[in-house]
């Protein structure tokens, strides 16, 4: 079947929209409200209008199904005028204070004005005067900059199934806000940040820690160290022109971070291995002693927030392990001052202050750092770009390399896997199988891989059958929790579709295809890694020998484990309809 | 009125109407407003849970429509007609006078919460414009003086009732 777009014949498949066909053919039709991979477009922004032969009115290409013989024009004078008018009206009540906006340089709205030719200002309307929402430690909301495209609402309801925000009020006063126009901190928001990732303006942003980190770096009495999450180098490698693989990218990162003043750079992968040691032991103990099963992973802070807010009944199911970020923070503060020798003679730390900065693909990690402690600042992958700019580093062409710093430098292939959905499960199975006296699986675990919303499978070890599940995205929880809670042993939950590689702190304008590329890099890194099992990480073994004693021991309990709080009083939200599966299926089909 | 009390009334409504599908949202909101006089946060929250809908969405729908109120009604309700005929007959002056005399807040309630002023598009009584409806009774051909005497009478009743209560 063929459709003609701008005089060019293009093949399409049943069910394709004109927007999708055009995108595949390399024709960009501007659009705001429709997300490439969200199930149902609201067709409210009207930017994607096209002229269809035989139809008197302009049609929205995001909802228009391609049909045999259809003739479409995407950039006629009439269409261009309509689009320009729409954008002119969108920015009429926008603050237009771009110089003071954190989104500057990466603003889709600003690009759109250029793209459709909005110069000069046509309308000088009344500006919005709505309250900023600075209530949450992770996400900052400025309704004045919002163009009401609704992508965040689509994300929050249709994809993540949380429903913390929606359109409120009407007309000029319309805004996207939590219920009762309250703050995000009491909205049931999990801080997953998917809304931020898709926002085309500065209306939804992470709470930036860039300036705080720069201030810490310039304070002579402060020692600033960094830890890097596995998804970050995979993402940077995918974004860079030259692909060199995750381990090399980590070394570029370490060199660049030291250039801007970090004293040491650690691999959060080290504590990912440590997490596996603690979590696999916890699992084996629960299985052997009849503890609460299934056990859920606790690495994803938005998932933890989801449980504490919406499903406190599941708290006993959560692994008590801190997330790798928090384990690293706790260990760095405990061990590094002595290790690096910046301790005063009497054993006190003297006047030096130690600041741990984590580089994370995640907005919820900012909340976690504040909630649990141990980590001072969190920079998202996006903020890292801002950090480079402050210090004049052109990271894309940065060639220096530096090794990561002991004592937290070593990470296995298993730790690399933490950056994608199913990774924690795969890493945990490798170690748990060994702990149960079975043979560690040699190759990859295909059942745990892929972007399906829910993967379940069994692993037989030494006469014990482990029923395992991987839930990919918060939106999948309502439909999969019943299955997960009936007879499973261990379930991985990642809040964002695709896992950390698709995290809320990841670069703007990236879709599931990019997420797949990042995960591919993670798998390559695992494949090439010399050590593939967390329990074979020599530095981790040394740490247990010299400091922690044994997994689940007293020191571990104090440093590496945490408790959870029933926070349901903060919200009475109920999950919206969501289908992450559709997203992932669409991504699979596109790839 | 305590939130618990309000919520339990919503519970009664939910028991009366077994259909808890999402399309019942607006009829339920309307019924809550008929019974309570307004939509409380507690009521909207409970309705959201019952209809398996996010609170943000319930609030979003409720704030979209002019018919819903989010503060309790005062003892006396004044519906002030702002239709075309009344506007020509200076209903804006009446509105401004009510605003000053009753110290109206953005939700339309007076500072002492005794009065609620609702602006309505047209009461359908243009022949006696400018017109208000006070506690269900129409008062037409109004001037600021006539309006004051109506309110003065209500104030006198109120003092009298208070004194009777004290005695």
XYZ file of C-alpha atoms in Angstrom:
758
model
C 0.000 0.000 0.000
C 1.249 3.444 -0.891
C 0.536 6.990 0.123
C 1.858 10.104 -1.610
C 3.448 12.686 0.651
C 4.760 15.851 -0.994
C 4.649 14.106 -4.375
C 6.695 11.148 -3.164
C 5.183 7.655 -3.020
C 5.755 5.992 0.340
C 4.777 2.512 1.440
C 2.802 2.120 4.644
C 1.243 -0.602 6.736
C -2.309 -0.902 7.930
C -2.858 1.249 11.009
C -0.049 3.720 10.335
C -0.861 7.374 10.798
C 0.290 9.921 8.251
C 2.605 11.387 10.904
C 4.321 8.010 11.391
C 4.701 7.382 7.667
C 6.138 10.857 7.138
C 8.597 10.415 10.001
C 9.877 7.153 8.547
C 10.299 8.851 5.172
C 12.390 11.601 6.761
C 9.723 14.292 6.515
C 9.453 16.181 9.776
C 5.983 17.400 10.638
C 6.118 19.603 13.754
C 4.012 18.300 16.613
C 3.660 18.906 20.326
C 0.883 16.877 21.900
C 1.472 13.495 20.335
C 4.263 11.350 21.693
C 5.785 9.061 19.116
C 5.135 6.026 21.232
C 2.107 6.887 23.373
C -1.057 4.950 22.642
C -3.702 7.567 21.880
C -2.880 11.048 20.580
C -5.080 13.813 21.943
C -4.751 15.787 18.675
C -5.083 18.980 20.683
C -2.056 21.005 19.601
C -3.070 21.047 15.917
C 0.525 21.644 14.856
C 0.765 18.491 12.775
C -1.968 19.597 10.374
C -1.500 18.683 6.726
C -3.398 19.277 3.519
C -5.107 16.201 2.104
C -6.240 16.187 -1.498
C -10.020 16.125 -1.717
C -10.504 17.303 1.854
C -11.460 20.970 2.306
C -10.124 21.228 5.863
C -6.638 20.729 7.220
C -6.287 17.383 9.002
C -4.192 16.394 12.028
C -1.654 13.891 10.730
C -1.249 12.279 14.165
C -4.790 10.883 13.995
C -5.183 10.578 10.231
C -4.852 6.957 9.167
C -2.852 6.498 5.996
C -4.984 5.120 3.170
C -4.235 3.708 -0.256
C -3.822 6.486 -2.826
C -4.055 9.298 -0.254
C -2.253 12.452 -1.376
C -0.829 14.622 1.400
C 1.054 17.914 1.396
C 2.912 18.755 4.623
C 4.389 22.179 3.938
C 2.055 24.186 1.709
C 1.688 27.935 2.352
C -1.710 27.288 3.932
C -0.319 24.666 6.313
C 2.708 26.755 7.201
C 0.536 29.764 7.950
C -1.726 27.687 10.192
C 1.251 26.286 12.105
C 2.868 29.673 12.505
C -0.369 31.083 13.838
C -0.665 28.278 16.396
C 2.854 28.811 17.711
C 2.367 32.591 17.779
C -0.669 32.068 19.993
C 1.162 29.514 22.149
C 3.914 31.958 22.990
C 1.566 34.964 23.341
C 1.000 34.298 27.062
C 4.364 32.612 27.601
C 6.831 34.517 29.820
C 9.436 34.507 27.025
C 12.165 35.023 29.615
C 14.407 32.556 27.825
C 17.600 34.128 29.157
C 16.620 33.185 32.701
C 15.324 29.727 31.809
C 17.181 26.516 32.647
C 15.768 24.933 29.534
C 17.714 27.403 27.375
C 19.599 25.626 24.626
C 17.423 22.532 24.671
C 13.968 24.078 24.452
C 11.609 22.468 21.984
C 9.284 25.455 22.059
C 12.102 27.832 21.157
C 13.132 25.520 18.330
C 9.542 25.363 17.166
C 9.281 29.135 16.923
C 12.351 29.090 14.706
C 11.147 26.141 12.690
C 7.807 27.650 11.762
C 9.164 31.165 11.449
C 7.623 33.032 14.378
C 9.442 36.342 13.999
C 8.674 38.977 15.128
C 6.108 38.926 17.971
C 2.608 39.102 16.578
C 0.574 39.204 19.762
C 1.275 40.982 23.020
C -1.243 39.255 25.252
C -1.653 39.003 28.986
C 0.929 36.741 30.624
C 0.058 33.937 32.995
C 0.686 34.542 36.674
C 0.536 31.128 38.287
C 2.361 29.799 41.327
C 5.626 27.911 40.966
C 5.648 24.480 42.529
C 8.928 24.003 44.357
C 7.462 21.578 46.876
C 9.320 18.473 45.735
C 13.030 17.717 46.042
C 13.125 16.223 42.545
C 10.867 18.127 40.149
C 10.218 21.828 39.707
C 6.992 23.002 38.094
C 6.528 26.411 36.494
C 3.004 26.520 35.026
C 3.707 29.903 33.440
C 5.980 28.265 30.898
C 3.534 25.464 30.125
C 1.957 25.380 26.656
C -0.621 22.778 27.759
C 0.457 20.237 25.162
C -0.443 17.468 27.608
C 2.543 15.203 27.016
C 3.271 15.059 30.757
C -0.331 14.111 31.462
C -0.158 11.380 28.804
C 3.059 10.091 30.377
C 1.762 10.206 33.928
C -1.611 8.588 33.148
C -1.244 6.410 30.082
C 2.351 5.249 30.420
C 3.233 5.383 34.121
C -0.281 4.872 35.487
C 0.307 7.234 38.394
C -2.025 10.101 37.501
C -0.465 12.672 39.816
C -1.193 15.593 37.486
C -4.000 16.550 35.141
C -5.511 19.587 33.455
C -7.329 21.773 35.970
C -9.532 24.834 35.612
C -10.380 26.190 32.162
C -9.719 28.891 29.639
C -6.869 31.286 30.378
C -6.456 29.830 33.868
C -6.002 26.242 32.663
C -2.936 24.553 34.040
C -1.512 21.099 34.477
C -1.483 20.544 38.216
C -1.871 17.943 40.945
C -5.266 17.479 42.575
C -6.513 20.520 44.564
C -3.660 22.455 42.912
C -1.460 21.166 45.730
C 2.297 20.631 45.503
C 3.822 17.643 43.775
C 5.094 16.473 47.157
C 1.564 15.601 48.267
C 0.229 14.577 44.871
C 1.130 10.902 44.849
C 3.918 11.715 42.378
C 6.697 9.132 42.416
C 9.261 11.581 40.944
C 9.995 9.172 38.092
C 10.508 12.245 35.907
C 9.008 10.864 32.703
C 6.953 14.074 32.513
C 10.140 16.122 32.659
C 11.768 14.066 29.946
C 8.952 14.788 27.481
C 8.159 18.400 28.452
C 8.877 20.663 25.455
C 9.420 23.769 27.621
C 10.862 24.752 30.980
C 7.535 24.071 32.696
C 8.730 20.789 34.207
C 12.391 20.557 35.159
C 14.512 18.616 37.587
C 15.566 20.529 40.689
C 18.986 21.480 39.405
C 22.008 20.747 41.584
C 24.509 22.099 39.053
C 25.162 25.390 40.814
C 25.461 23.670 44.188
C 27.997 21.230 42.760
C 29.969 24.059 41.152
C 29.988 25.869 44.505
C 31.232 22.738 46.292
C 33.933 22.252 43.670
C 35.211 25.767 44.200
C 35.350 25.505 47.995
C 38.937 24.664 49.068
C 37.702 23.020 52.283
C 35.452 20.589 50.461
C 36.504 17.314 48.899
C 34.075 16.485 46.123
C 33.841 12.954 44.802
C 31.562 11.494 42.156
C 29.840 8.178 41.589
C 28.582 7.198 38.151
C 25.522 4.999 37.575
C 25.780 2.268 34.886
C 23.172 3.829 32.579
C 25.052 7.135 32.343
C 28.139 5.999 30.377
C 25.903 3.837 28.159
C 23.784 6.883 27.361
C 26.744 9.180 26.786
C 28.263 6.597 24.477
C 25.016 6.397 22.529
C 24.827 10.198 22.298
C 28.405 10.742 21.201
C 29.425 10.726 17.592
C 32.171 8.195 18.236
C 31.152 4.968 19.958
C 33.809 3.420 22.151
C 31.857 1.300 24.594
C 30.885 1.710 28.224
C 34.251 1.088 29.968
C 36.082 3.622 27.794
C 33.297 6.135 28.259
C 33.596 5.710 32.024
C 37.271 6.616 31.740
C 36.474 9.682 29.635
C 33.953 10.657 32.287
C 36.452 10.155 35.088
C 39.015 12.315 33.273
C 36.526 15.075 32.543
C 35.169 15.068 36.101
C 38.678 15.336 37.508
C 39.402 18.151 35.090
C 36.549 20.160 36.600
C 37.755 19.515 40.140
C 36.390 16.217 41.410
C 38.928 14.523 43.688
C 37.861 11.000 42.897
C 35.407 9.244 40.601
C 33.835 5.954 41.669
C 31.748 3.434 39.808
C 28.250 2.974 41.209
C 28.595 -0.398 39.489
C 30.775 -1.389 42.434
C 27.853 -0.981 44.806
C 25.608 -2.591 42.202
C 27.736 -5.691 42.743
C 27.474 -5.147 46.465
C 23.689 -4.788 46.133
C 23.618 -8.132 44.375
C 25.658 -9.727 47.173
C 23.278 -8.407 49.820
C 20.095 -8.879 47.795
C 20.912 -12.396 46.573
C 21.723 -13.422 50.129
C 18.520 -11.826 51.351
C 16.579 -13.737 48.686
C 18.214 -17.043 49.532
C 17.543 -16.462 53.211
C 13.896 -15.610 52.530
C 13.487 -18.699 50.349
C 15.185 -20.989 52.868
C 13.538 -19.639 56.022
C 10.070 -19.048 54.625
C 10.340 -15.256 54.644
C 7.982 -12.873 52.854
C 7.883 -13.686 49.144
C 8.028 -12.490 46.475
C 10.870 -10.179 47.282
C 10.866 -7.004 45.181
C 14.017 -5.165 44.148
C 14.614 -1.804 45.787
C 16.955 -0.065 43.315
C 14.396 2.156 41.640
C 13.492 5.049 43.966
C 10.288 5.925 42.113
C 9.126 2.339 42.658
C 9.930 2.671 46.360
C 7.977 5.904 46.447
C 5.100 4.160 44.620
C 4.988 1.424 47.265
C 5.287 3.798 50.208
C 2.555 6.064 48.822
C 0.170 3.768 47.005
C 0.813 0.197 48.122
C 2.182 0.277 51.678
C 0.864 -3.277 52.049
C 3.802 -4.359 49.857
C 6.467 -2.898 52.158
C 7.358 -6.307 53.701
C 8.020 -7.547 50.169
C 10.641 -4.900 49.421
C 14.246 -5.911 49.726
C 15.740 -3.965 52.618
C 18.863 -3.267 50.572
C 19.578 0.368 49.906
C 19.892 1.233 46.256
C 23.416 1.189 44.758
C 23.492 5.001 44.918
C 22.777 5.006 48.629
C 25.150 2.109 49.374
C 27.895 3.980 47.576
C 27.115 7.192 49.440
C 27.199 5.432 52.799
C 30.432 3.571 52.042
C 32.200 6.606 50.613
C 31.416 8.643 53.703
C 32.446 5.764 55.969
C 35.609 4.586 54.257
C 36.953 7.149 51.834
C 38.218 9.841 54.257
C 40.498 7.298 55.973
C 41.421 5.633 52.705
C 42.426 8.910 51.077
C 44.210 10.088 54.168
C 42.501 13.407 54.580
C 41.738 12.556 58.171
C 43.346 14.620 60.913
C 45.838 12.968 63.267
C 43.289 12.450 66.031
C 41.069 10.449 63.722
C 38.595 13.273 63.095
C 38.082 14.523 59.616
C 39.633 17.900 60.405
C 38.039 20.784 58.588
C 37.525 19.030 55.287
C 33.967 18.395 54.222
C 33.241 15.401 51.992
C 30.584 15.848 49.330
C 29.323 12.913 47.278
C 27.800 13.764 43.914
C 26.005 11.021 41.993
C 25.554 11.056 38.251
C 22.239 9.374 37.642
C 19.783 8.871 34.760
C 17.064 9.647 37.260
C 15.138 12.485 38.870
C 13.806 10.327 41.708
C 17.389 9.766 42.897
C 17.353 13.406 44.001
C 14.428 12.600 46.232
C 16.057 9.393 47.440
C 19.274 11.211 48.343
C 17.284 13.667 50.435
C 15.024 10.992 51.917
C 17.696 8.465 52.923
C 20.764 10.705 53.219
C 24.311 9.546 52.358
C 24.506 11.473 49.060
C 24.768 15.264 48.930
C 23.931 16.084 45.326
C 22.549 14.235 42.325
C 23.125 15.314 38.754
C 20.966 13.815 36.016
C 22.467 12.864 32.669
C 21.003 16.107 31.333
C 22.550 18.214 34.092
C 25.907 16.678 33.347
C 25.770 18.502 30.003
C 25.180 21.752 31.902
C 28.173 20.985 34.140
C 30.445 20.541 31.117
C 29.244 23.850 29.724
C 30.005 25.687 32.962
C 33.572 24.471 32.807
C 33.998 24.840 29.069
C 34.421 21.164 28.328
C 33.453 19.938 24.886
C 32.621 16.426 26.001
C 31.703 15.137 22.566
C 35.311 15.508 21.430
C 36.898 14.874 24.827
C 39.609 12.245 24.418
C 41.418 12.141 27.783
C 40.975 9.048 29.862
C 41.563 8.360 33.529
C 41.017 5.206 35.574
C 38.281 5.148 38.158
C 39.411 5.460 41.740
C 39.898 2.796 44.339
C 38.478 1.514 46.572
C 35.261 1.596 44.511
C 36.601 1.275 40.984
C 35.871 -2.297 40.088
C 32.542 -3.336 38.611
C 31.629 -6.607 36.941
C 29.584 -7.292 33.836
C 26.682 -8.083 36.141
C 26.833 -4.549 37.550
C 26.736 -3.030 34.057
C 23.406 -4.767 33.493
C 21.740 -2.575 36.145
C 21.275 0.098 33.476
C 18.475 -1.695 31.645
C 15.233 -3.483 32.427
C 15.799 -7.057 33.578
C 19.423 -6.325 34.436
C 19.171 -6.522 38.201
C 17.325 -9.797 37.816
C 19.951 -11.229 35.500
C 22.786 -10.151 37.776
C 20.991 -11.501 40.847
C 20.299 -14.878 39.229
C 23.989 -15.280 38.440
C 24.910 -14.887 42.079
C 21.865 -16.493 43.710
C 22.373 -19.635 41.655
C 25.902 -19.884 43.015
C 24.762 -19.249 46.566
C 22.230 -22.071 46.281
C 25.043 -24.394 45.312
C 24.161 -24.567 41.631
C 26.208 -23.674 38.612
C 26.184 -20.006 37.717
C 24.508 -19.485 34.320
C 27.228 -19.123 31.735
C 25.736 -16.917 29.063
C 23.124 -14.176 28.967
C 19.659 -14.820 30.344
C 17.429 -14.109 27.331
C 14.224 -14.453 29.379
C 15.196 -11.363 31.386
C 16.045 -9.272 28.349
C 13.879 -7.280 25.973
C 11.388 -4.480 26.497
C 8.291 -6.507 27.327
C 6.160 -4.998 30.071
C 6.214 -8.186 32.105
C 8.637 -11.057 31.768
C 8.256 -14.147 33.937
C 10.330 -17.282 33.892
C 11.731 -20.041 36.071
C 15.286 -20.893 36.933
C 16.094 -24.316 38.346
C 18.998 -24.428 40.758
C 20.051 -27.462 42.676
C 16.519 -28.805 42.995
C 14.983 -25.438 43.850
C 12.806 -23.735 41.244
C 12.936 -19.969 41.444
C 9.895 -18.207 39.930
C 11.079 -14.854 38.693
C 9.437 -11.777 37.237
C 10.581 -8.521 35.654
C 8.181 -5.576 35.575
C 9.163 -2.862 33.136
C 7.569 0.481 34.022
C 5.208 1.627 36.796
C 2.294 1.578 34.373
C 2.505 -2.169 34.221
C 2.009 -2.646 37.968
C -1.805 -2.755 38.182
C -2.022 -5.531 35.601
C 1.033 -7.534 36.691
C 1.137 -7.289 40.490
C -1.523 -9.959 41.003
C 0.570 -12.440 39.002
C 3.765 -11.320 40.719
C 2.199 -11.796 44.132
C 0.988 -15.307 43.474
C 3.820 -17.743 43.863
C 6.810 -15.751 42.627
C 10.070 -15.638 44.527
C 11.799 -12.578 43.211
C 10.503 -9.700 41.114
C 12.440 -6.815 39.621
C 10.546 -3.556 39.238
C 11.962 -0.637 37.269
C 9.851 2.502 37.277
C 10.727 3.800 33.849
C 9.985 1.961 30.588
C 13.266 0.344 29.566
C 14.727 0.669 33.060
C 17.364 3.280 33.958
C 18.314 3.714 30.298
C 14.887 5.259 29.795
C 15.042 7.139 33.100
C 13.433 10.477 33.825
C 16.818 12.203 33.986
C 17.867 11.070 30.527
C 18.349 13.400 27.548
C 15.304 15.124 26.080
C 13.853 13.945 22.802
C 15.045 10.393 23.206
C 12.621 7.586 22.446
C 12.499 3.825 22.899
C 14.815 3.297 19.948
C 17.523 5.249 21.791
C 16.799 3.291 24.954
C 17.323 0.066 23.028
C 20.664 1.332 21.734
C 21.777 2.146 25.275
C 20.781 -1.280 26.535
C 22.636 -2.852 23.636
C 25.792 -1.065 24.810
C 25.216 -2.377 28.303
C 24.955 -5.953 27.008
C 28.125 -5.472 24.975
C 29.950 -4.237 28.067
C 28.775 -7.300 29.992
C 29.817 -9.593 27.175
C 33.298 -8.127 27.064
C 33.730 -7.910 30.836
C 36.407 -10.172 32.278
C 34.438 -10.787 35.445
C 30.729 -11.441 35.009
C 29.599 -12.393 38.509
C 29.084 -9.957 41.353
C 30.462 -12.483 43.848
C 33.699 -12.585 41.875
C 34.289 -8.856 42.206
C 37.634 -8.835 44.039
C 37.201 -5.383 45.555
C 33.797 -6.396 46.889
C 35.302 -9.540 48.408
C 38.052 -7.438 50.014
C 35.499 -5.023 51.374
C 33.658 -7.886 53.056
C 36.905 -9.291 54.398
C 38.272 -6.067 55.793
C 35.221 -4.098 56.755
C 31.748 -5.503 56.331
C 32.275 -9.014 57.599
C 29.620 -10.947 55.765
C 26.519 -10.182 53.668
C 23.533 -9.291 55.878
C 25.999 -8.932 58.777
C 25.814 -6.241 61.433
C 27.899 -3.660 59.606
C 25.963 -4.298 56.406
C 22.724 -3.946 58.267
C 23.802 -0.584 59.616
C 25.311 0.813 56.401
C 23.687 -0.924 53.472
C 20.116 -1.613 54.522
C 17.176 0.648 55.161
C 13.604 0.686 56.370
C 10.436 1.905 54.676
C 7.584 4.128 55.782
C 3.894 3.949 55.037
C 3.305 7.341 53.381
C -0.203 6.636 52.119
C -1.568 9.472 54.265
C 0.142 11.857 51.847
C -2.121 10.837 49.038
C -5.346 9.131 48.194
C -4.521 8.683 44.559
C -5.581 5.766 42.530
C -3.688 4.468 39.531
C -4.935 5.504 36.121
C -5.335 3.212 33.162
C -1.922 2.539 31.736
C -0.304 0.237 29.305
C 3.453 0.292 29.172
C 3.214 -2.872 27.144
C 1.806 -0.967 24.190
C 4.780 1.383 24.346
C 7.286 -1.393 24.316
C 5.446 -3.340 21.638
C 5.442 -0.211 19.472
C 9.172 0.197 20.067
C 9.778 -3.442 19.160
C 7.793 -2.974 15.974
C 9.688 0.204 15.084
C 13.090 -1.418 15.572
C -18.184 20.080 59.396
C -15.466 17.509 59.900
C -13.962 15.712 56.879
C -14.928 12.372 58.390
C -18.535 13.436 58.506
C -18.488 14.662 54.889
C -16.803 11.508 53.713
C -19.347 9.274 55.350
C -22.096 11.085 53.441
C -20.287 10.332 50.213
C -20.136 6.754 51.335
C -23.931 6.757 51.634
C -24.251 8.123 48.108
C -21.886 5.486 46.781
C -23.964 2.794 48.459
C -27.152 4.167 46.882
C -25.637 4.163 43.407
C -23.892 0.906 42.658
C -22.596 1.974 39.243
C -19.073 3.184 40.022
C -17.848 3.488 36.454
C -15.842 6.488 35.362
C -18.761 8.003 33.401
C -20.611 8.428 36.702
C -18.088 11.068 37.752
C -20.060 14.175 36.801
C -23.484 12.924 37.999
C -21.880 11.940 41.314
C -20.163 15.312 41.679
C -23.503 17.007 40.998
C -25.269 14.891 43.600
C -22.574 15.569 46.197
C -22.981 19.270 45.552
C -26.776 19.006 45.918
C -26.360 17.278 49.271
C -23.396 19.207 50.668
C -23.769 22.526 48.909
C -20.192 22.258 47.638
C -17.413 19.793 46.802
C -15.034 19.253 49.697
C -11.567 17.843 49.189
C -12.499 14.889 51.367
C -15.565 14.160 49.208
C -13.634 14.421 45.947
C -10.893 12.193 47.316
C -13.346 9.544 48.406
C -15.145 9.692 45.079
C -11.813 9.336 43.265
C -11.006 6.176 45.178
C -14.469 4.728 44.569
C -14.382 5.438 40.823
C -10.768 4.276 40.522
C -9.750 7.625 39.053
C -6.810 9.818 40.061
C -7.705 12.675 42.403
C -5.994 15.024 39.951
C -8.497 14.006 37.269
C -11.525 14.369 39.546
C -10.314 17.809 40.562
C -9.563 18.620 36.930
C -13.108 17.764 35.822
C -14.689 19.578 38.763
C -12.720 22.783 38.183
C -13.544 22.736 34.475
C -17.242 23.365 35.103
C -18.642 26.573 36.500
C -21.451 24.699 38.232
C -19.187 23.264 40.919
C -18.286 25.071 44.117
C -15.368 24.338 46.401
C -16.451 26.220 49.501
C -19.572 25.717 51.627
C -22.554 27.998 50.971
C -23.259 30.789 53.436
C -26.488 31.053 55.423
C -27.862 33.421 52.786
C -27.334 32.912 49.085
C -27.557 35.884 46.742
C -27.727 35.152 43.034
C -26.765 38.356 41.310
C -27.902 38.629 37.715
C -25.198 39.874 35.380
C -27.186 39.345 32.184
C -27.343 41.998 29.481
C -30.525 43.713 30.656
C -29.323 43.878 34.276
C -25.930 45.067 33.131
C -27.571 47.963 31.272
C -29.484 48.696 34.468
C -26.250 49.012 36.493
C -25.974 45.530 38.029
C -22.191 46.048 38.116
C -22.702 48.764 40.739
C -24.717 46.291 42.807
C -21.963 43.727 42.470
C -19.323 46.217 43.578
C -21.464 47.299 46.484
C -21.921 43.694 47.626
C -18.215 43.145 47.238
C -17.434 46.042 49.598
C -20.231 45.630 52.079
C -19.882 41.853 52.516
C -16.094 41.713 52.056
C -16.416 38.956 49.484
C -13.568 36.534 48.935
C -12.600 34.931 45.618
C -14.823 31.923 46.348
C -17.849 34.261 46.576
C -18.294 33.931 50.338
C -18.418 36.905 52.667
C -15.683 37.323 55.242
C -18.063 36.246 58.023
C -19.241 33.314 55.862
C -22.917 34.339 56.342
C -23.350 35.271 52.678
C -22.553 33.638 49.382
C -22.812 35.760 46.242
C -23.116 33.870 42.960
C -22.910 35.742 39.696
C -25.348 34.270 37.197
C -25.679 34.935 33.487
C -29.426 35.625 33.404
C -32.211 34.905 35.868
C -34.852 35.332 33.164
C -36.517 38.285 34.874
C -35.315 41.071 32.625
C -38.515 43.092 32.974
C -37.642 43.896 36.592
C -33.894 44.425 35.987
C -31.610 44.799 37.819
C -32.594 41.730 39.759
C -31.208 39.418 42.438
C -32.487 36.207 43.909
C -32.020 36.209 47.683
C -32.607 32.847 49.356
C -34.918 31.849 46.505
C -36.966 35.095 46.406
C -36.719 37.528 43.484
C -36.080 41.221 44.207
C -36.315 43.500 41.171
C -35.848 47.179 40.209
C -33.001 47.240 42.711
C -30.906 50.186 43.726
C -28.026 50.222 46.168
C -30.376 51.704 48.807
C -32.955 48.936 48.307
C -30.212 46.323 48.438
C -28.876 47.815 51.682
C -32.298 47.741 53.293
C -32.652 44.049 52.372
C -29.277 43.277 53.923
C -29.991 45.499 56.960
C -33.152 43.501 57.594
C -31.178 40.253 57.493
C -28.593 41.735 59.876
C -31.325 42.799 62.331
C -32.780 39.285 62.268
C -29.336 37.907 62.916
C -28.715 40.164 65.960
C -32.158 39.396 67.262
C -31.522 35.695 66.977
C -28.180 36.083 68.729
C -29.711 38.056 71.601
C -32.486 35.538 71.926
C -29.855 32.856 72.089
C -27.964 34.712 74.839
C -31.132 35.361 76.802
